[in-house]
mmCIF file of C-alpha atoms in Angstrom:
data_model
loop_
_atom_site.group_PDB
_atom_site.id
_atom_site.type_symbol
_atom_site.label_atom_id
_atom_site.label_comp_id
_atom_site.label_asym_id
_atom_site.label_seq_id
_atom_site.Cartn_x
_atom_site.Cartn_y
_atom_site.Cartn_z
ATOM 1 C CA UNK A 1 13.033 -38.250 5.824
ATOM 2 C CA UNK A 2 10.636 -40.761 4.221
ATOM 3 C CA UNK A 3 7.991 -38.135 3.669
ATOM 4 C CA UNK A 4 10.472 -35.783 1.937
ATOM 5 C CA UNK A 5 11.409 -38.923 -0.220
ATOM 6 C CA UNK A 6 8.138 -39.210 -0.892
ATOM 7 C CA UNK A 7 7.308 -35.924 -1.515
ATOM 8 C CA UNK A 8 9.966 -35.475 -4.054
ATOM 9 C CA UNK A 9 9.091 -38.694 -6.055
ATOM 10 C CA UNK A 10 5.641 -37.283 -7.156
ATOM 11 C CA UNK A 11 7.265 -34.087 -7.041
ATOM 12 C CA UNK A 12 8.406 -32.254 -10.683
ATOM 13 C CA UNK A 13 9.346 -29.093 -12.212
ATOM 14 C CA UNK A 14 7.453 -28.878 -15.770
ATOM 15 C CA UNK A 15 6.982 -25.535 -17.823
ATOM 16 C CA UNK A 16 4.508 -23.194 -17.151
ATOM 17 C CA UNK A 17 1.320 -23.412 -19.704
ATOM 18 C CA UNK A 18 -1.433 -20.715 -20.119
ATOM 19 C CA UNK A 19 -3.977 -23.772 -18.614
ATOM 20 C CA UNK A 20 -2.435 -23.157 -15.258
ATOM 21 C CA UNK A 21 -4.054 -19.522 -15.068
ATOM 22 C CA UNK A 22 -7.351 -20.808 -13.004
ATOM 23 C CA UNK A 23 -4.890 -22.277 -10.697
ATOM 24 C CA UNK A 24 -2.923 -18.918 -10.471
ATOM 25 C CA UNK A 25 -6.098 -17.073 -10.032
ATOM 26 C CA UNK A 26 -7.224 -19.058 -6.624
ATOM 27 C CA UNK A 27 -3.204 -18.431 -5.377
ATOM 28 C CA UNK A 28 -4.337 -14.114 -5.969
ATOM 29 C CA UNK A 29 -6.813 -14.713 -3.918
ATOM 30 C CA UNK A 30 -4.929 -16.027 -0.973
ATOM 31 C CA UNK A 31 -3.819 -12.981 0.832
ATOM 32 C CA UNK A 32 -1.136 -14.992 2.899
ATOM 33 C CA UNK A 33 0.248 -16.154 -0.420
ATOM 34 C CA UNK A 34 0.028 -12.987 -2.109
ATOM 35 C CA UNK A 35 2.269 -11.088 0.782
ATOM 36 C CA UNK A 36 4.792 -13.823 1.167
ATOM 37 C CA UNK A 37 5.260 -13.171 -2.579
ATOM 38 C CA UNK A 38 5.310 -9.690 -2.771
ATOM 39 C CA UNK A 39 2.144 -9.992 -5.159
ATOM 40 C CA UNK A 40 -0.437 -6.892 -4.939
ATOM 41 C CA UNK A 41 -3.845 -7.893 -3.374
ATOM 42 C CA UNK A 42 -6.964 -7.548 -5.506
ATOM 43 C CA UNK A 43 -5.671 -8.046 -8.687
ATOM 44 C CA UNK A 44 -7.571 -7.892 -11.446
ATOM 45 C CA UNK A 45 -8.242 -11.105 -13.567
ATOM 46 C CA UNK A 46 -7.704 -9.604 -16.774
ATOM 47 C CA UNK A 47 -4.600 -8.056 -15.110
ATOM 48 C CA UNK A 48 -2.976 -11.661 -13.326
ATOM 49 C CA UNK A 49 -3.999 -13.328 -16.704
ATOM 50 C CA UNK A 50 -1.705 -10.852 -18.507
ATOM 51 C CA UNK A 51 1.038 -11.135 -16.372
ATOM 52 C CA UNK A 52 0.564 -15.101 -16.426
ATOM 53 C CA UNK A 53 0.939 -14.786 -20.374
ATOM 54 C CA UNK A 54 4.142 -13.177 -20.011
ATOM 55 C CA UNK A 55 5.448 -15.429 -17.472
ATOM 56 C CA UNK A 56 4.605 -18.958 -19.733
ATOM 57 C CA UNK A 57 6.161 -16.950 -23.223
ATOM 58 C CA UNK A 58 9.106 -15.898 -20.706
ATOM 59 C CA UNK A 59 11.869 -14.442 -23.438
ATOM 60 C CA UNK A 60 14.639 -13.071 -21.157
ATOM 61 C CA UNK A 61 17.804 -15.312 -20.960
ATOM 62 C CA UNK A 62 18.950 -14.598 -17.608
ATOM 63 C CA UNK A 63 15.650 -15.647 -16.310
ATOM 64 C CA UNK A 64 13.209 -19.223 -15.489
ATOM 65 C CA UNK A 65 10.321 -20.118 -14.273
ATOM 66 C CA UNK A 66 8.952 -23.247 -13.938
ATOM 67 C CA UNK A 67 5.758 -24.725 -12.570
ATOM 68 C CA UNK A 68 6.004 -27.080 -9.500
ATOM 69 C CA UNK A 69 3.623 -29.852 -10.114
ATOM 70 C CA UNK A 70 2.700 -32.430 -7.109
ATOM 71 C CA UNK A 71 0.617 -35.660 -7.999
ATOM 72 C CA UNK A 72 -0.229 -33.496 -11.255
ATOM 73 C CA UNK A 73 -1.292 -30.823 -9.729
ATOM 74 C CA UNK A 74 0.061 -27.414 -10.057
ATOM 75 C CA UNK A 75 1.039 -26.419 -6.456
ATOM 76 C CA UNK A 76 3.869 -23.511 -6.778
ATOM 77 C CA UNK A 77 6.680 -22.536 -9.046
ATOM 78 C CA UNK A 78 10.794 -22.516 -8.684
ATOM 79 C CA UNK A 79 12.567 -19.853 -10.407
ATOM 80 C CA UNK A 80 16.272 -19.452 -11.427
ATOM 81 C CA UNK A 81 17.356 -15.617 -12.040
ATOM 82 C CA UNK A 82 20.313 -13.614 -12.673
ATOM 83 C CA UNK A 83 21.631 -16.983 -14.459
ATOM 84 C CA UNK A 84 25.034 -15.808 -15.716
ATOM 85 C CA UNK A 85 27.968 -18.438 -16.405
ATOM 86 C CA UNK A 86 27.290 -21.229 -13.786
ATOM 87 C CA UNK A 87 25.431 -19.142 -11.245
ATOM 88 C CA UNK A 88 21.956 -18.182 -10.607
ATOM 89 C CA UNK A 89 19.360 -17.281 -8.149
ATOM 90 C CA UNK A 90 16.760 -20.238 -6.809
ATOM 91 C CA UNK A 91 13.887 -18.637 -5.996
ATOM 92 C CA UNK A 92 10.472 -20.601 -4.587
ATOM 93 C CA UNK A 93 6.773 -19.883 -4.498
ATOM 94 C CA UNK A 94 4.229 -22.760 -2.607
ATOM 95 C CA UNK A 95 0.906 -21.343 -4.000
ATOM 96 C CA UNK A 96 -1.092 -22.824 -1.350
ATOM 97 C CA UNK A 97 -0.221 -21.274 2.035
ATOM 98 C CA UNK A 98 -2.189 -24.287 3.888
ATOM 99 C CA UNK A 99 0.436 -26.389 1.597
ATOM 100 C CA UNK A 100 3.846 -24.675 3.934
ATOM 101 C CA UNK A 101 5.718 -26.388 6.103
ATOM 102 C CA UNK A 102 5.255 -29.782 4.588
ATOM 103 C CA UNK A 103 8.631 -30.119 2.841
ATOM 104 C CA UNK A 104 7.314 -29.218 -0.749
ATOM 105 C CA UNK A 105 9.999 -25.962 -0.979
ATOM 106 C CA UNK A 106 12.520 -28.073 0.125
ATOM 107 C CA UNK A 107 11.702 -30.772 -2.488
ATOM 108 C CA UNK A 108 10.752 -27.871 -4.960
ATOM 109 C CA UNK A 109 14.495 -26.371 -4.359
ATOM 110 C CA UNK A 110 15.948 -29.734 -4.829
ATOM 111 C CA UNK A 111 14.120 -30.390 -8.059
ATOM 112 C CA UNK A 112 14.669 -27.394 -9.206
ATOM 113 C CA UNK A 113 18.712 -27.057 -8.699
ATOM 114 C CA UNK A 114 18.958 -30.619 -9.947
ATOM 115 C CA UNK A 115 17.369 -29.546 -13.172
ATOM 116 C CA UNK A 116 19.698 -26.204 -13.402
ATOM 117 C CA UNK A 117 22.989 -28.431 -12.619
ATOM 118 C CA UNK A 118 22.001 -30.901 -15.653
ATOM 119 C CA UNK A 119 20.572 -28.816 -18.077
ATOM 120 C CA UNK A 120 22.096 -25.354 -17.814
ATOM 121 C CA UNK A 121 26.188 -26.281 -15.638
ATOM 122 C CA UNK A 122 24.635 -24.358 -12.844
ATOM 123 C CA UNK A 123 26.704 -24.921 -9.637
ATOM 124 C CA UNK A 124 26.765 -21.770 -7.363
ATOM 125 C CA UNK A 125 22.923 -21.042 -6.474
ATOM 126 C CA UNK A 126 22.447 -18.101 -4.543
ATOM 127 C CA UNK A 127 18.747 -17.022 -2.823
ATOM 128 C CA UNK A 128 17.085 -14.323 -0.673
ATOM 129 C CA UNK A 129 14.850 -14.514 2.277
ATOM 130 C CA UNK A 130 13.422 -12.456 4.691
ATOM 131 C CA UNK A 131 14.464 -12.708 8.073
ATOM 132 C CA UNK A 132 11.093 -13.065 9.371
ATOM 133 C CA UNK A 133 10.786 -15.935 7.017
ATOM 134 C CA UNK A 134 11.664 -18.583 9.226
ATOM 135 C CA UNK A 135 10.709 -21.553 7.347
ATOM 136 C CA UNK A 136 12.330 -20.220 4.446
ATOM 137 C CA UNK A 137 15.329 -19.774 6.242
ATOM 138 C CA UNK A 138 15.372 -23.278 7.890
ATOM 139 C CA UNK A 139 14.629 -25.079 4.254
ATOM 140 C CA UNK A 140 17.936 -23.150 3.112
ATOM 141 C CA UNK A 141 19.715 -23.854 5.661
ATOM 142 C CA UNK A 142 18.549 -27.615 5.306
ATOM 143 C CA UNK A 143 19.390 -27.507 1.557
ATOM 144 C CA UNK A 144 23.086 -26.601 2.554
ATOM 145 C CA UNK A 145 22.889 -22.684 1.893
ATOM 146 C CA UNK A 146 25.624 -20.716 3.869
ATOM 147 C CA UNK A 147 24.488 -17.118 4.987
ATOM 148 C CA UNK A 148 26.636 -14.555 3.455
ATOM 149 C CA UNK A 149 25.681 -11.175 3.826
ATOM 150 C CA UNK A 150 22.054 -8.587 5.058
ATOM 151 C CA UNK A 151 21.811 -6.326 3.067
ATOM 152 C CA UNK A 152 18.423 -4.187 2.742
ATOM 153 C CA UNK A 153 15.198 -4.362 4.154
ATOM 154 C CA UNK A 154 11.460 -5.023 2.519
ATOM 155 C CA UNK A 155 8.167 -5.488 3.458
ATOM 156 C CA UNK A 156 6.985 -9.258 4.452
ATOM 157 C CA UNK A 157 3.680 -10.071 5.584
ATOM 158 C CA UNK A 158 3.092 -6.436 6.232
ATOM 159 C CA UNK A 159 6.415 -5.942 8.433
ATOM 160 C CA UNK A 160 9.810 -4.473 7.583
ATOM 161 C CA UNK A 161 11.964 -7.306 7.684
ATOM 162 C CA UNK A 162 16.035 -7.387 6.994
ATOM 163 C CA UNK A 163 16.270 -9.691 4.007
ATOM 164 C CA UNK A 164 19.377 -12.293 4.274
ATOM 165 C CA UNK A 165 21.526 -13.816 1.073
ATOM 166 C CA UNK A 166 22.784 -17.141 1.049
ATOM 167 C CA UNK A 167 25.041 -19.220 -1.110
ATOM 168 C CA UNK A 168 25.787 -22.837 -2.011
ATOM 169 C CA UNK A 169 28.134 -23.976 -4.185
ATOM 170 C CA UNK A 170 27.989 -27.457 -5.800
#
């Protein structure tokens, strides 16, 4: 527990800026990264920079995305979707893949909820895994999530895997 407390004091959620692209670009070119993350492999740099733009000038109101910044660093991002009333979706992204299973999407979750509860009254989070995401699963299941339902399947790491919803409620 002391390296997850840690962890999460260095730890922060910050907004995205366009100066986080180069860091962006080296997580493209991470192929275990890219099909955790259902990104496309090979992107173009013109094309990632693009999409980058639109994720830092983000407009839609049911939708966040912030950066996850360790030691000031940019290391992943935490995203909140679907955010209706007091509810939304946590999602997580470690941009690293040598950076998993070292407690930073556990800490990123925490952060990010934290910062949803105080700033936005969000207190039912729901999220989505794959069920051949195990560490996924286990840091949900860790955070306090409750399984509630499989429904659908979609590709992870090249494999058709059932995907799982979960629920917590503040």
């Amino acid at each position: 527990m002391n390296a997850n407390k840690n962890i999460s004091q260095c730890l922060k959620i910050r907004p995205l800026t366009i100066n986080d692209y180069e860091t962006v670009l080296k997580w493209s070119n991470d192929d275990s990264f890219c099909s955790a993350n259902g990104w496309d492999l090979n992107r173009s740099p013109e094309e990632l920079y693009s999409w980058w733009l639109k994720c830092v000038n983000n407009e839609a109101e049911d939708f966040i995305r912030m950066g996850v910044e360790l030691n000031e660093k940019l290391i992943g991002y935490a995203d909140l979707a679907c955010i209706k009333d007091n509810t939304a979706e946590l999602g997580i992204a470690i941009g690293e893949s040598g950076l998993w299973g070292k407690g930073l999407g556990y800490n990123s979750a925490i952060c990010m909820m934290e910062y949803a509860s105080k700033k936005l009254g969000i207190t039912t989070f729901n999220a989505e895994t794959h069920e051949a995401n195990v560490r996924s699963r286990k840091m949900l299941k860790n955070i306090g999530f409750k399984e509630i339902s499989r429904l659908g399947n979609e590709e992870y790491l090249g494999m058709n895997s059932q995907l799982i919803q979960y629920k917590l409620n503040l």
